[in-house]
Backbone as numpy.savetxt, mean C-alpha at the origin, in Angstrom:
# Nx Ny Nz CAx CAy CAz Cx Cy Cz
-5.74 -45.45 18.49 -6.62 -44.45 17.63 -6.87 -43.47 18.72
-6.96 -43.99 19.98 -7.05 -42.70 20.95 -5.92 -41.61 20.94
-4.75 -42.03 20.73 -3.49 -41.09 20.83 -3.45 -40.43 19.30
-3.93 -40.87 18.41 -3.97 -40.06 17.11 -4.92 -38.85 17.38
-6.14 -39.09 17.94 -7.03 -38.24 18.18 -6.79 -37.22 18.95
-5.78 -37.49 20.03 -5.07 -36.54 20.85 -4.19 -35.60 20.03
-3.39 -36.44 19.34 -2.14 -35.49 18.67 -3.01 -35.00 17.75
-3.91 -35.21 16.90 -4.74 -34.12 15.72 -5.59 -32.97 16.74
-5.66 -33.12 17.96 -6.45 -31.98 18.67 -5.32 -31.12 19.10
-4.24 -31.71 19.81 -2.96 -30.87 20.26 -2.47 -30.06 19.17
-2.43 -30.56 17.72 -1.77 -29.92 16.65 -2.54 -28.83 15.99
-3.94 -28.95 16.24 -4.98 -27.87 16.05 -5.00 -27.02 16.87
-4.61 -27.08 18.09 -4.81 -26.06 19.24 -3.88 -25.19 19.07
-4.15 -23.70 19.18 -3.30 -22.73 19.09 -2.32 -22.63 20.41
-0.88 -22.39 19.92 0.02 -22.28 21.15 -0.39 -21.30 22.02
-0.12 -21.49 23.28 -0.43 -20.79 24.50 0.45 -19.67 24.72
1.55 -19.60 23.80 2.86 -18.46 24.13 2.21 -17.23 23.77
2.87 -16.13 24.22 2.56 -14.73 24.01 2.87 -14.72 22.42
1.95 -13.99 21.74 2.08 -13.61 20.13 3.36 -12.64 20.20
4.01 -12.61 19.15 5.23 -11.67 19.03 4.61 -10.33 18.56
5.22 -9.15 18.92 4.60 -7.91 18.39 5.70 -7.40 17.46
5.28 -7.05 16.48 6.22 -6.52 15.54 6.13 -5.03 15.59
7.35 -4.38 15.68 7.62 -2.79 15.64 8.63 -2.51 14.41
8.63 -1.35 14.13 9.51 -0.89 13.10 9.60 0.54 13.01
10.72 1.06 13.90 10.78 2.34 13.79 11.34 2.89 12.52
10.89 4.30 12.09 10.95 4.62 10.70 12.71 4.29 10.23
13.58 4.59 10.82 14.98 4.25 10.57 15.20 2.82 10.26
14.32 1.90 10.58 14.64 0.61 10.36 14.02 0.22 9.14
13.03 0.99 8.39 12.44 0.64 7.26 13.54 0.47 6.10
13.26 -0.65 5.30 14.18 -0.79 3.99 13.43 -0.08 2.74
13.81 1.19 2.59 13.14 1.66 1.25 13.94 1.16 0.06
12.89 0.97 -1.21 13.51 0.71 -2.17 12.93 1.64 -3.23
13.91 2.50 -3.94 13.32 3.49 -4.66 13.44 2.92 -6.50
12.27 3.34 -7.09 11.96 2.87 -8.45 12.70 4.00 -9.31
13.04 3.55 -10.27 13.64 4.43 -11.28 12.83 5.95 -11.47
11.61 6.04 -11.31 10.81 6.90 -11.31 10.89 7.90 -9.99
11.56 7.29 -8.95 11.75 8.06 -7.80 10.81 7.67 -6.91
9.71 6.85 -7.01 8.84 6.25 -6.02 9.47 5.44 -5.18
9.40 5.31 -3.64 9.99 4.66 -2.67 8.98 3.72 -2.10
9.03 2.39 -1.92 8.48 1.46 -1.23 9.21 0.82 -0.21
8.61 0.84 1.25 9.20 -0.07 2.23 8.12 -0.90 2.79
8.53 -2.39 2.46 7.53 -3.42 2.64 7.45 -3.46 4.04
6.12 -3.76 4.49 5.76 -4.09 5.89 5.28 -5.44 5.92
4.30 -5.97 4.90 3.99 -7.29 5.04 3.60 -7.49 3.54
4.21 -8.79 3.08 3.68 -9.26 1.77 4.87 -8.90 0.92
4.78 -9.68 -0.09 5.64 -9.41 -1.39 4.80 -8.81 -2.45
4.96 -7.46 -2.74 4.23 -6.56 -3.71 4.15 -7.19 -5.16
5.24 -8.06 -5.58 5.10 -8.56 -6.75 4.61 -9.64 -6.99
4.01 -10.48 -5.84 3.37 -11.63 -6.31 2.02 -11.63 -5.41
1.74 -10.89 -4.37 0.60 -11.04 -3.56 0.16 -9.81 -3.03
-0.80 -10.07 -2.17 -1.43 -8.66 -1.47 -0.40 -8.26 -0.64
-0.24 -6.96 -0.26 0.98 -6.48 0.38 0.43 -5.19 1.16
1.11 -4.95 1.99 1.20 -3.72 3.00 2.32 -3.09 2.89
2.47 -1.43 2.68 3.70 -0.87 2.71 3.68 0.34 2.95
5.08 1.09 3.22 5.15 2.35 3.19 5.33 2.87 1.65
4.78 4.04 1.17 5.10 4.53 -0.02 5.50 6.16 -0.07
6.40 6.29 -0.51 6.89 7.87 -0.81 7.02 8.26 -2.12
6.39 9.23 -2.36 6.45 9.94 -3.72 7.24 11.38 -3.51
8.11 11.55 -4.22 8.75 12.83 -4.47 7.50 14.16 -4.33
7.91 15.29 -3.79 6.75 16.19 -4.08 6.92 16.88 -5.22
5.65 17.21 -5.86 5.41 17.22 -7.26 4.95 16.30 -8.46
5.14 15.07 -7.86 5.21 13.85 -8.82 3.85 13.73 -9.12
3.46 13.62 -10.46 2.19 13.36 -11.12 2.35 11.96 -11.91
1.81 10.92 -11.64 1.54 9.75 -12.25 0.83 10.02 -13.81
1.38 9.05 -14.58 0.64 9.08 -15.86 -0.73 8.68 -15.48
-1.80 8.38 -16.52 -3.15 7.79 -16.17 -2.75 6.44 -16.31
-3.34 5.50 -15.31 -3.13 4.10 -15.36 -4.39 3.78 -14.32
-4.33 2.08 -14.45 -5.21 1.55 -13.70 -4.31 0.23 -12.62
-4.81 -0.33 -11.94 -4.12 -1.09 -10.88 -5.10 -2.32 -11.20
-4.80 -3.54 -10.99 -5.48 -4.98 -10.85 -5.99 -5.24 -9.92
-5.78 -4.36 -8.60 -6.43 -4.73 -7.43 -6.55 -3.53 -6.54
-7.47 -3.73 -5.61 -8.14 -2.52 -5.01 -7.02 -2.11 -4.18
-7.01 -0.66 -4.07 -5.73 0.29 -3.24 -6.26 0.97 -2.06
-5.83 0.55 -0.95 -6.51 1.25 0.24 -5.09 2.20 0.97
-5.21 3.65 1.04 -4.30 4.14 1.96 -4.64 5.30 2.81
-3.71 5.60 3.67 -3.79 6.50 4.77 -2.68 7.39 4.71
-2.77 8.50 4.36 -1.69 9.49 4.22 -1.09 9.90 5.72
0.29 10.00 5.50 1.20 9.89 6.66 1.85 11.32 6.66
2.55 11.88 5.57 2.94 13.12 5.25 2.62 13.60 3.84
2.63 15.00 3.42 2.38 15.62 2.27 1.07 15.61 2.08
0.69 16.13 0.84 -0.62 16.36 0.26 -0.94 15.68 -0.96
-1.80 14.71 -1.22 -2.07 14.16 -2.31 -3.34 14.64 -3.15
-3.58 13.89 -4.52 -5.00 13.81 -5.02 -4.87 12.60 -5.90
-5.82 11.95 -5.85 -6.29 10.76 -6.57 -7.51 11.12 -7.32
-7.42 11.36 -8.63 -8.45 11.65 -9.64 -8.75 10.88 -10.67
-9.97 10.66 -11.24 -10.63 9.86 -12.28 -10.13 10.70 -13.48
-9.94 10.05 -14.51 -9.79 10.81 -16.01 -10.60 12.05 -16.11
-10.27 13.00 -16.50 -10.72 14.25 -16.70 -11.86 14.81 -15.32
-11.25 14.28 -14.10 -11.99 14.87 -13.22 -11.49 16.22 -12.87
-12.23 17.41 -12.49 -11.67 18.78 -12.04 -11.72 18.89 -10.77
-10.90 19.66 -10.21 -10.66 19.86 -8.74 -10.71 18.65 -7.80
-9.88 17.81 -8.04 -9.87 16.56 -7.13 -10.11 17.19 -5.49
-10.14 16.42 -4.64 -10.13 16.79 -3.04 -8.44 16.51 -2.92
-7.89 17.43 -2.22 -6.54 17.19 -1.75 -6.72 16.56 -0.16
-5.78 15.63 -0.04 -6.04 14.85 1.13 -4.46 15.26 1.64
-4.49 15.14 2.94 -3.16 15.31 3.85 -3.03 14.20 4.98
-2.29 14.40 5.86 -1.93 13.72 6.91 -3.13 13.14 7.54
-3.53 11.77 7.74 -4.74 11.05 8.37 -5.78 10.98 7.37
-5.56 11.21 6.34 -6.76 11.13 5.19 -6.66 9.61 4.73
-7.64 9.19 4.60 -7.93 7.83 4.12 -8.41 7.79 2.48
-8.01 6.82 1.45 -8.24 6.91 0.14 -8.42 5.34 -0.10
-9.22 5.22 -1.05 -9.69 3.90 -1.86 -9.54 4.10 -3.29
-8.77 3.50 -3.92 -8.98 3.12 -5.61 -9.30 1.98 -5.85
-10.25 1.99 -6.46 -11.09 0.70 -6.69 -10.10 0.14 -7.99
-10.14 -1.33 -8.06 -9.31 -1.96 -8.95 -9.88 -1.79 -10.57
-9.05 -1.45 -11.41 -9.29 -1.30 -12.79 -9.98 0.19 -13.14
-10.19 1.28 -12.12 -10.32 2.63 -12.43 -9.30 3.20 -12.92
-9.48 3.75 -14.21 -8.27 4.90 -14.54 -8.29 5.75 -13.82
-7.11 6.34 -13.37 -7.02 7.44 -12.41 -5.57 8.02 -12.35
-5.25 9.24 -11.93 -4.00 9.86 -11.98 -3.80 10.24 -10.55
-2.47 9.82 -9.76 -2.31 10.26 -8.64 -1.43 11.27 -8.40
-1.25 12.37 -7.71 -0.34 13.32 -7.59 0.12 13.59 -6.16
1.18 13.76 -5.93 1.63 14.45 -4.82 2.01 15.96 -5.06
0.87 16.67 -4.49 0.77 18.12 -4.69 1.58 18.94 -3.87
2.06 18.68 -2.92 2.88 19.31 -2.08 4.60 19.14 -2.48
5.12 20.45 -1.99 6.20 20.69 -2.18 7.11 19.56 -1.60
6.93 19.19 -0.70 7.49 18.00 0.12 7.01 16.49 -0.28
7.72 15.56 -0.06 7.33 14.35 -0.17 5.97 13.78 0.14
5.27 13.16 -0.43 4.15 12.25 0.21 4.38 11.10 0.47
3.95 10.69 2.04 4.48 9.32 2.20 2.67 8.67 2.86
2.43 7.51 2.54 1.55 6.75 2.75 1.48 5.63 3.03
0.58 5.04 4.15 0.52 3.54 4.32 -0.33 2.85 3.22
0.11 2.14 2.59 -0.80 1.29 1.55 -0.96 0.01 1.55
-2.09 -0.31 1.32 -2.35 -1.85 1.32 -3.20 -2.18 -0.06
-2.63 -3.17 -0.79 -3.23 -3.69 -2.09 -3.63 -4.93 -1.98
-4.87 -5.37 -2.24 -5.55 -6.73 -2.07 -5.03 -7.55 -3.33
-3.94 -7.23 -3.79 -3.41 -8.26 -4.91 -2.01 -7.67 -5.10
-1.40 -8.13 -6.03 -0.01 -8.07 -6.57 0.05 -6.82 -7.09
1.37 -5.90 -6.92 1.44 -4.64 -7.67 1.38 -4.79 -9.21
0.74 -3.66 -9.88 1.06 -3.58 -10.85 0.64 -1.92 -11.50
1.07 -1.35 -12.48 0.87 -0.11 -13.08 0.57 -0.32 -14.49
-0.51 -0.13 -14.81 -0.89 -0.41 -16.50 -1.29 1.16 -16.88
-0.32 1.74 -17.64 -0.69 2.99 -18.48 -2.12 2.61 -19.44
-2.89 3.84 -19.11 -3.82 4.21 -19.88 -3.80 5.26 -20.83
-4.83 5.20 -22.01 -4.84 6.53 -22.88 -5.58 7.55 -22.08
-5.77 8.71 -21.99 -6.72 9.48 -21.45 -7.76 9.72 -22.49
């Protein structure tokens, strides 16, 4: 019994080895482009089945149709300029590199890359990816 208790304690104790550091230079990212031209580079998680963290790139001038997502979306702009607007919102705030945004789940909105150059964002979504069009 004493050996079993020691074995359980040892199994529950974190390893003392140094943790690994993950680095991903831009050229190492595996970008996958959708038919609409939006590209995703996975950083963590599988966007089709769980919460995920990814780089996302939209071509300059891209305007999404009105839509909702089933999960909260959190992002930090890396390149370009975007807006995220609720339906009917006039003059949404333009955000650029270093800007943070949060689009709550189930909120109808339109996302636009308003720059001529691509918009790149680091994106975290707390559930699987979806894109559900809504009527304006």
